[in-house]
PDB file of C-alpha atoms in Angstrom:
ATOM      1  CA  MET A  69      -0.358 -15.503  28.469  1.00  0.00           C
ATOM      2  CA  ARG A  70      -0.627 -16.537  24.818  1.00  0.00           C
ATOM      3  CA  SER A  71       1.649 -19.118  23.269  1.00  0.00           C
ATOM      4  CA  LEU A  72       4.060 -18.136  20.527  1.00  0.00           C
ATOM      5  CA  PRO A  73       2.339 -20.369  17.910  1.00  0.00           C
ATOM      6  CA  SER A  74      -1.060 -18.757  18.568  1.00  0.00           C
ATOM      7  CA  ILE A  75       0.470 -15.283  18.284  1.00  0.00           C
ATOM      8  CA  LEU A  76       2.177 -16.180  15.006  1.00  0.00           C
ATOM      9  CA  LEU A  77      -1.060 -17.605  13.600  1.00  0.00           C
ATOM     10  CA  ALA A  78      -2.942 -14.436  14.523  1.00  0.00           C
ATOM     11  CA  LEU A  79      -0.319 -12.229  12.878  1.00  0.00           C
ATOM     12  CA  ALA A  80      -0.213 -14.398   9.756  1.00  0.00           C
ATOM     13  CA  ALA A  81      -4.003 -14.231   9.450  1.00  0.00           C
ATOM     14  CA  CYS A  82      -3.921 -10.436   9.680  1.00  0.00           C
ATOM     15  CA  ALA A  83      -1.119 -10.190   7.148  1.00  0.00           C
ATOM     16  CA  SER A  84      -2.591 -12.550   4.600  1.00  0.00           C
ATOM     17  CA  SER A  85      -5.842 -10.642   4.230  1.00  0.00           C
ATOM     18  CA  ALA A  86      -4.605  -8.532   1.332  1.00  0.00           C
ATOM     19  CA  VAL A  87      -6.952  -5.874   0.032  1.00  0.00           C
ATOM     20  CA  ALA A  88      -7.508  -5.616  -3.698  1.00  0.00           C
ATOM     21  CA  TYR A  89      -9.290  -2.567  -5.074  1.00  0.00           C
ATOM     22  CA  SER A  90     -11.209  -2.122  -8.287  1.00  0.00           C
ATOM     23  CA  GLY A  91     -12.378   0.984 -10.036  1.00  0.00           C
ATOM     24  CA  ASP A  92     -11.769   3.308 -12.944  1.00  0.00           C
ATOM     25  CA  MET A  93      -8.293   4.278 -14.058  1.00  0.00           C
ATOM     26  CA  THR A  94      -7.826   7.604 -15.825  1.00  0.00           C
ATOM     27  CA  TYR A  95      -4.711   9.639 -16.549  1.00  0.00           C
ATOM     28  CA  TYR A  96      -3.712  13.198 -15.764  1.00  0.00           C
ATOM     29  CA  THR A  97      -0.845  15.647 -16.172  1.00  0.00           C
ATOM     30  CA  PRO A  98       1.148  15.457 -12.941  1.00  0.00           C
ATOM     31  CA  GLY A  99       2.768  18.412 -11.221  1.00  0.00           C
ATOM     32  CA  LEU A 100       3.113  19.097  -7.512  1.00  0.00           C
ATOM     33  CA  GLY A 101       1.247  16.236  -5.820  1.00  0.00           C
ATOM     34  CA  ALA A 102      -0.497  16.102  -2.449  1.00  0.00           C
ATOM     35  CA  CYS A 103       2.525  14.210  -1.067  1.00  0.00           C
ATOM     36  CA  GLY A 104       4.654  17.301  -1.717  1.00  0.00           C
ATOM     37  CA  LYS A 105       6.708  16.011  -4.653  1.00  0.00           C
ATOM     38  CA  GLN A 106       6.978  17.387  -8.189  1.00  0.00           C
ATOM     39  CA  ASN A 107       6.378  14.786 -10.933  1.00  0.00           C
ATOM     40  CA  THR A 108       6.163  14.609 -14.722  1.00  0.00           C
ATOM     41  CA  GLU A 109       4.164  12.643 -17.286  1.00  0.00           C
ATOM     42  CA  ALA A 110       7.100  10.236 -17.675  1.00  0.00           C
ATOM     43  CA  ASP A 111       7.123   9.244 -13.985  1.00  0.00           C
ATOM     44  CA  HIS A 112       5.371   6.038 -12.932  1.00  0.00           C
ATOM     45  CA  ILE A 113       3.051   7.607 -10.388  1.00  0.00           C
ATOM     46  CA  VAL A 114      -0.536   7.395  -9.183  1.00  0.00           C
ATOM     47  CA  ALA A 115      -3.100   9.528  -7.382  1.00  0.00           C
ATOM     48  CA  VAL A 116      -5.509   7.548  -5.211  1.00  0.00           C
ATOM     49  CA  ALA A 117      -9.046   8.348  -4.100  1.00  0.00           C
ATOM     50  CA  PRO A 118      -9.586  10.206  -0.804  1.00  0.00           C
ATOM     51  CA  ALA A 119     -10.854   6.974   0.785  1.00  0.00           C
ATOM     52  CA  GLN A 120      -7.470   5.331   0.166  1.00  0.00           C
ATOM     53  CA  TYR A 121      -5.358   8.466   0.683  1.00  0.00           C
ATOM     54  CA  GLY A 122      -6.587   9.130   4.207  1.00  0.00           C
ATOM     55  CA  HIS A 123      -7.152  12.382   6.053  1.00  0.00           C
ATOM     56  CA  ASP A 124      -3.867  13.429   7.628  1.00  0.00           C
ATOM     57  CA  ALA A 125      -3.823  17.065   8.788  1.00  0.00           C
ATOM     58  CA  ASN A 126      -0.710  17.532   6.644  1.00  0.00           C
ATOM     59  CA  PRO A 127      -1.287  15.656   3.356  1.00  0.00           C
ATOM     60  CA  ASN A 128       2.486  15.541   2.784  1.00  0.00           C
ATOM     61  CA  ASN A 129       2.671  13.135   5.737  1.00  0.00           C
ATOM     62  CA  ALA A 130      -0.037  10.727   4.577  1.00  0.00           C
ATOM     63  CA  LYS A 131       0.944   7.119   5.284  1.00  0.00           C
ATOM     64  CA  VAL A 132       0.141   6.165   1.711  1.00  0.00           C
ATOM     65  CA  CYS A 133       2.728   8.561   0.218  1.00  0.00           C
ATOM     66  CA  GLY A 134       5.545   6.636  -1.403  1.00  0.00           C
ATOM     67  CA  ARG A 135       3.781   3.266  -1.334  1.00  0.00           C
ATOM     68  CA  ARG A 136       3.787   1.326  -4.551  1.00  0.00           C
ATOM     69  CA  ILE A 137       0.770  -0.293  -6.158  1.00  0.00           C
ATOM     70  CA  LYS A 138       0.421  -2.949  -8.832  1.00  0.00           C
ATOM     71  CA  ILE A 139      -2.315  -2.239 -11.375  1.00  0.00           C
ATOM     72  CA  LYS A 140      -3.878  -4.955 -13.575  1.00  0.00           C
ATOM     73  CA  TYR A 141      -5.842  -4.500 -16.787  1.00  0.00           C
ATOM     74  CA  GLY A 142      -6.432  -6.761 -19.783  1.00  0.00           C
ATOM     75  CA  GLY A 143      -3.767  -9.312 -18.841  1.00  0.00           C
ATOM     76  CA  ARG A 144      -1.127  -6.622 -18.314  1.00  0.00           C
ATOM     77  CA  SER A 145       0.248  -5.084 -15.150  1.00  0.00           C
ATOM     78  CA  ALA A 146       2.135  -1.944 -14.183  1.00  0.00           C
ATOM     79  CA  THR A 147       3.604  -0.596 -10.971  1.00  0.00           C
ATOM     80  CA  ALA A 148       3.276   3.005  -9.787  1.00  0.00           C
ATOM     81  CA  THR A 149       4.169   5.038  -6.695  1.00  0.00           C
ATOM     82  CA  VAL A 150       1.496   6.947  -4.766  1.00  0.00           C
ATOM     83  CA  VAL A 151       2.338  10.671  -4.866  1.00  0.00           C
ATOM     84  CA  ASP A 152      -1.038  12.383  -5.039  1.00  0.00           C
ATOM     85  CA  LYS A 153      -4.710  12.408  -4.060  1.00  0.00           C
ATOM     86  CA  CYS A 154      -7.440  12.323  -6.714  1.00  0.00           C
ATOM     87  CA  PRO A 155     -10.253  14.373  -5.110  1.00  0.00           C
ATOM     88  CA  SER A 156     -12.799  13.461  -7.813  1.00  0.00           C
ATOM     89  CA  CYS A 157     -12.037   9.709  -7.797  1.00  0.00           C
ATOM     90  CA  ALA A 158     -14.545   7.309  -6.274  1.00  0.00           C
ATOM     91  CA  SER A 159     -13.202   4.837  -3.738  1.00  0.00           C
ATOM     92  CA  GLY A 160     -10.980   2.304  -5.537  1.00  0.00           C
ATOM     93  CA  SER A 161     -10.499   4.479  -8.618  1.00  0.00           C
ATOM     94  CA  ILE A 162      -7.087   5.884  -9.515  1.00  0.00           C
ATOM     95  CA  ASP A 163      -5.562   8.581 -11.693  1.00  0.00           C
ATOM     96  CA  VAL A 164      -2.172   7.701 -13.193  1.00  0.00           C
ATOM     97  CA  SER A 165       0.531   9.392 -15.226  1.00  0.00           C
ATOM     98  CA  PRO A 166       0.385   8.905 -19.013  1.00  0.00           C
ATOM     99  CA  ALA A 167       3.481   6.665 -18.763  1.00  0.00           C
ATOM    100  CA  VAL A 168       1.608   4.213 -16.532  1.00  0.00           C
ATOM    101  CA  PHE A 169      -1.624   4.385 -18.547  1.00  0.00           C
ATOM    102  CA  ARG A 170       0.277   3.576 -21.781  1.00  0.00           C
ATOM    103  CA  GLN A 171       1.679   0.414 -20.183  1.00  0.00           C
ATOM    104  CA  LEU A 172      -1.845  -0.895 -19.801  1.00  0.00           C
ATOM    105  CA  ALA A 173      -3.965   0.701 -22.527  1.00  0.00           C
ATOM    106  CA  PRO A 174      -3.768   3.289 -25.316  1.00  0.00           C
ATOM    107  CA  LEU A 175      -4.321   6.860 -24.111  1.00  0.00           C
ATOM    108  CA  ASP A 176      -7.333   7.242 -26.409  1.00  0.00           C
ATOM    109  CA  LYS A 177      -9.257   4.810 -24.161  1.00  0.00           C
ATOM    110  CA  GLY A 178      -9.226   7.537 -21.503  1.00  0.00           C
ATOM    111  CA  ARG A 179     -10.944   5.456 -18.795  1.00  0.00           C
ATOM    112  CA  VAL A 180     -10.689   1.720 -18.112  1.00  0.00           C
ATOM    113  CA  LYS A 181     -11.762  -0.600 -15.283  1.00  0.00           C
ATOM    114  CA  VAL A 182      -8.767  -1.939 -13.332  1.00  0.00           C
ATOM    115  CA  THR A 183      -7.878  -3.843 -10.206  1.00  0.00           C
ATOM    116  CA  TRP A 184      -4.972  -2.855  -8.015  1.00  0.00           C
ATOM    117  CA  SER A 185      -3.311  -3.594  -4.700  1.00  0.00           C
ATOM    118  CA  TYR A 186      -0.414  -2.322  -2.678  1.00  0.00           C
ATOM    119  CA  VAL A 187       2.836  -4.033  -3.592  1.00  0.00           C
ATOM    120  CA  GLY A 188       3.714  -6.570  -0.948  1.00  0.00           C
ATOM    121  CA  SER A 189       0.304  -6.656   0.691  1.00  0.00           C
ATOM    122  CA  SER A 190      -0.463 -10.186  -0.481  1.00  0.00           C
ATOM    123  CA  SER A 191       2.089 -11.948   1.683  1.00  0.00           C
ATOM    124  CA  ALA A 192       4.042 -11.327   4.813  1.00  0.00           C
ATOM    125  CA  VAL A 193       6.933 -12.680   6.782  1.00  0.00           C
ATOM    126  CA  VAL A 194       6.721 -12.940  10.536  1.00  0.00           C
ATOM    127  CA  ALA A 195      10.030 -12.815  12.383  1.00  0.00           C
ATOM    128  CA  ALA A 196      10.004 -14.038  15.982  1.00  0.00           C
ATOM    129  CA  GLU A 197      12.673 -13.919  18.669  1.00  0.00           C
ATOM    130  CA  ASP A 198      12.258 -15.747  21.978  1.00  0.00           C
ATOM    131  CA  PHE A 199      14.325 -14.070  24.696  1.00  0.00           C
ATOM    132  CA  GLY A 200      13.241 -16.568  27.371  1.00  0.00           C
ATOM    133  CA  ASP A 201      11.177 -15.940  30.512  1.00  0.00           C
ATOM    134  CA  GLY A 202       8.155 -15.064  28.369  1.00  0.00           C
ATOM    135  CA  ASP A 203       9.862 -12.219  26.523  1.00  0.00           C
ATOM    136  CA  VAL A 204       9.104 -12.524  22.819  1.00  0.00           C
ATOM    137  CA  ARG A 205       9.538 -10.015  20.023  1.00  0.00           C
ATOM    138  CA  VAL A 206       7.478 -10.609  16.889  1.00  0.00           C
ATOM    139  CA  THR A 207       7.896  -8.341  13.887  1.00  0.00           C
ATOM    140  CA  LEU A 208       5.505  -8.448  10.951  1.00  0.00           C
ATOM    141  CA  VAL A 209       7.539  -7.687   7.830  1.00  0.00           C
ATOM    142  CA  ASP A 210       5.927  -6.803   4.500  1.00  0.00           C
ATOM    143  CA  GLY A 211       7.255  -9.810   2.612  1.00  0.00           C
ATOM    144  CA  GLY A 212       6.186  -9.011  -0.933  1.00  0.00           C
ATOM    145  CA  ALA A 213       7.773  -5.589  -1.253  1.00  0.00           C
ATOM    146  CA  ASP A 214      11.187  -5.458  -2.816  1.00  0.00           C
ATOM    147  CA  ASP A 215      11.808  -1.923  -1.601  1.00  0.00           C
ATOM    148  CA  GLY A 216      12.433  -2.798   2.044  1.00  0.00           C
ATOM    149  CA  ASP A 217       9.124  -1.481   3.408  1.00  0.00           C
ATOM    150  CA  TYR A 218       8.107  -2.734   6.830  1.00  0.00           C
ATOM    151  CA  VAL A 219       4.663  -2.912   8.305  1.00  0.00           C
ATOM    152  CA  ASN A 220       4.609  -0.899  11.517  1.00  0.00           C
ATOM    153  CA  LEU A 221       3.660  -3.695  13.896  1.00  0.00           C
ATOM    154  CA  GLU A 222       6.191  -4.633  16.531  1.00  0.00           C
ATOM    155  CA  TYR A 223       5.424  -5.861  20.012  1.00  0.00           C
ATOM    156  CA  GLU A 224       7.620  -6.937  22.895  1.00  0.00           C
ATOM    157  CA  GLY A 225       6.464  -8.757  26.028  1.00  0.00           C
ATOM    158  CA  PHE A 226       3.300 -10.353  24.665  1.00  0.00           C
ATOM    159  CA  GLN A 227       1.981 -11.157  28.125  1.00  0.00           C
ATOM    160  CA  ASP A 228       0.504  -7.626  28.195  1.00  0.00           C
ATOM    161  CA  VAL A 229      -0.947  -7.587  24.673  1.00  0.00           C
ATOM    162  CA  ILE A 230      -4.716  -7.562  24.261  1.00  0.00           C
ATOM    163  CA  ALA A 231      -6.472  -9.117  21.270  1.00  0.00           C
ATOM    164  CA  ASN A 232      -7.474  -5.903  19.487  1.00  0.00           C
ATOM    165  CA  GLU A 233      -3.836  -4.736  19.348  1.00  0.00           C
ATOM    166  CA  LEU A 234      -2.921  -7.516  16.916  1.00  0.00           C
TER     167      LEU A 234
END
């Protein structure tokens, strides 16, 4: 059986490996997005590349729908919510609403190189409860998000957990 400190260290290591993407940012006229929501040019929204969107049988149920990203360009940053898939975008590239693009660059630029990451993916909080007799519940909470998102990793009874489940 693993000790609680070793479990916490393993979870912290997994959580701290935040992924940052880089690619082109363009803008488009939103409408009904792949996530099933109607949006306008004034909304702070983003369409991500197929590689980041995923391949759910029902695109409305994609795990990325509703997640927020932070985009950086030229010393500025903006936040947008994923509501769509950009089929023509290369991996790491994004298509944003004009409202988001204007926060970072003038529309006449049309295409700029940006970096972005999911909000809250750069840090995490691990909550642990010891119920005695080897029963431990550890919950990995997305610590950087201010919208109450939780990472879907919760285990009870760690004596039966194998390494690749962490």
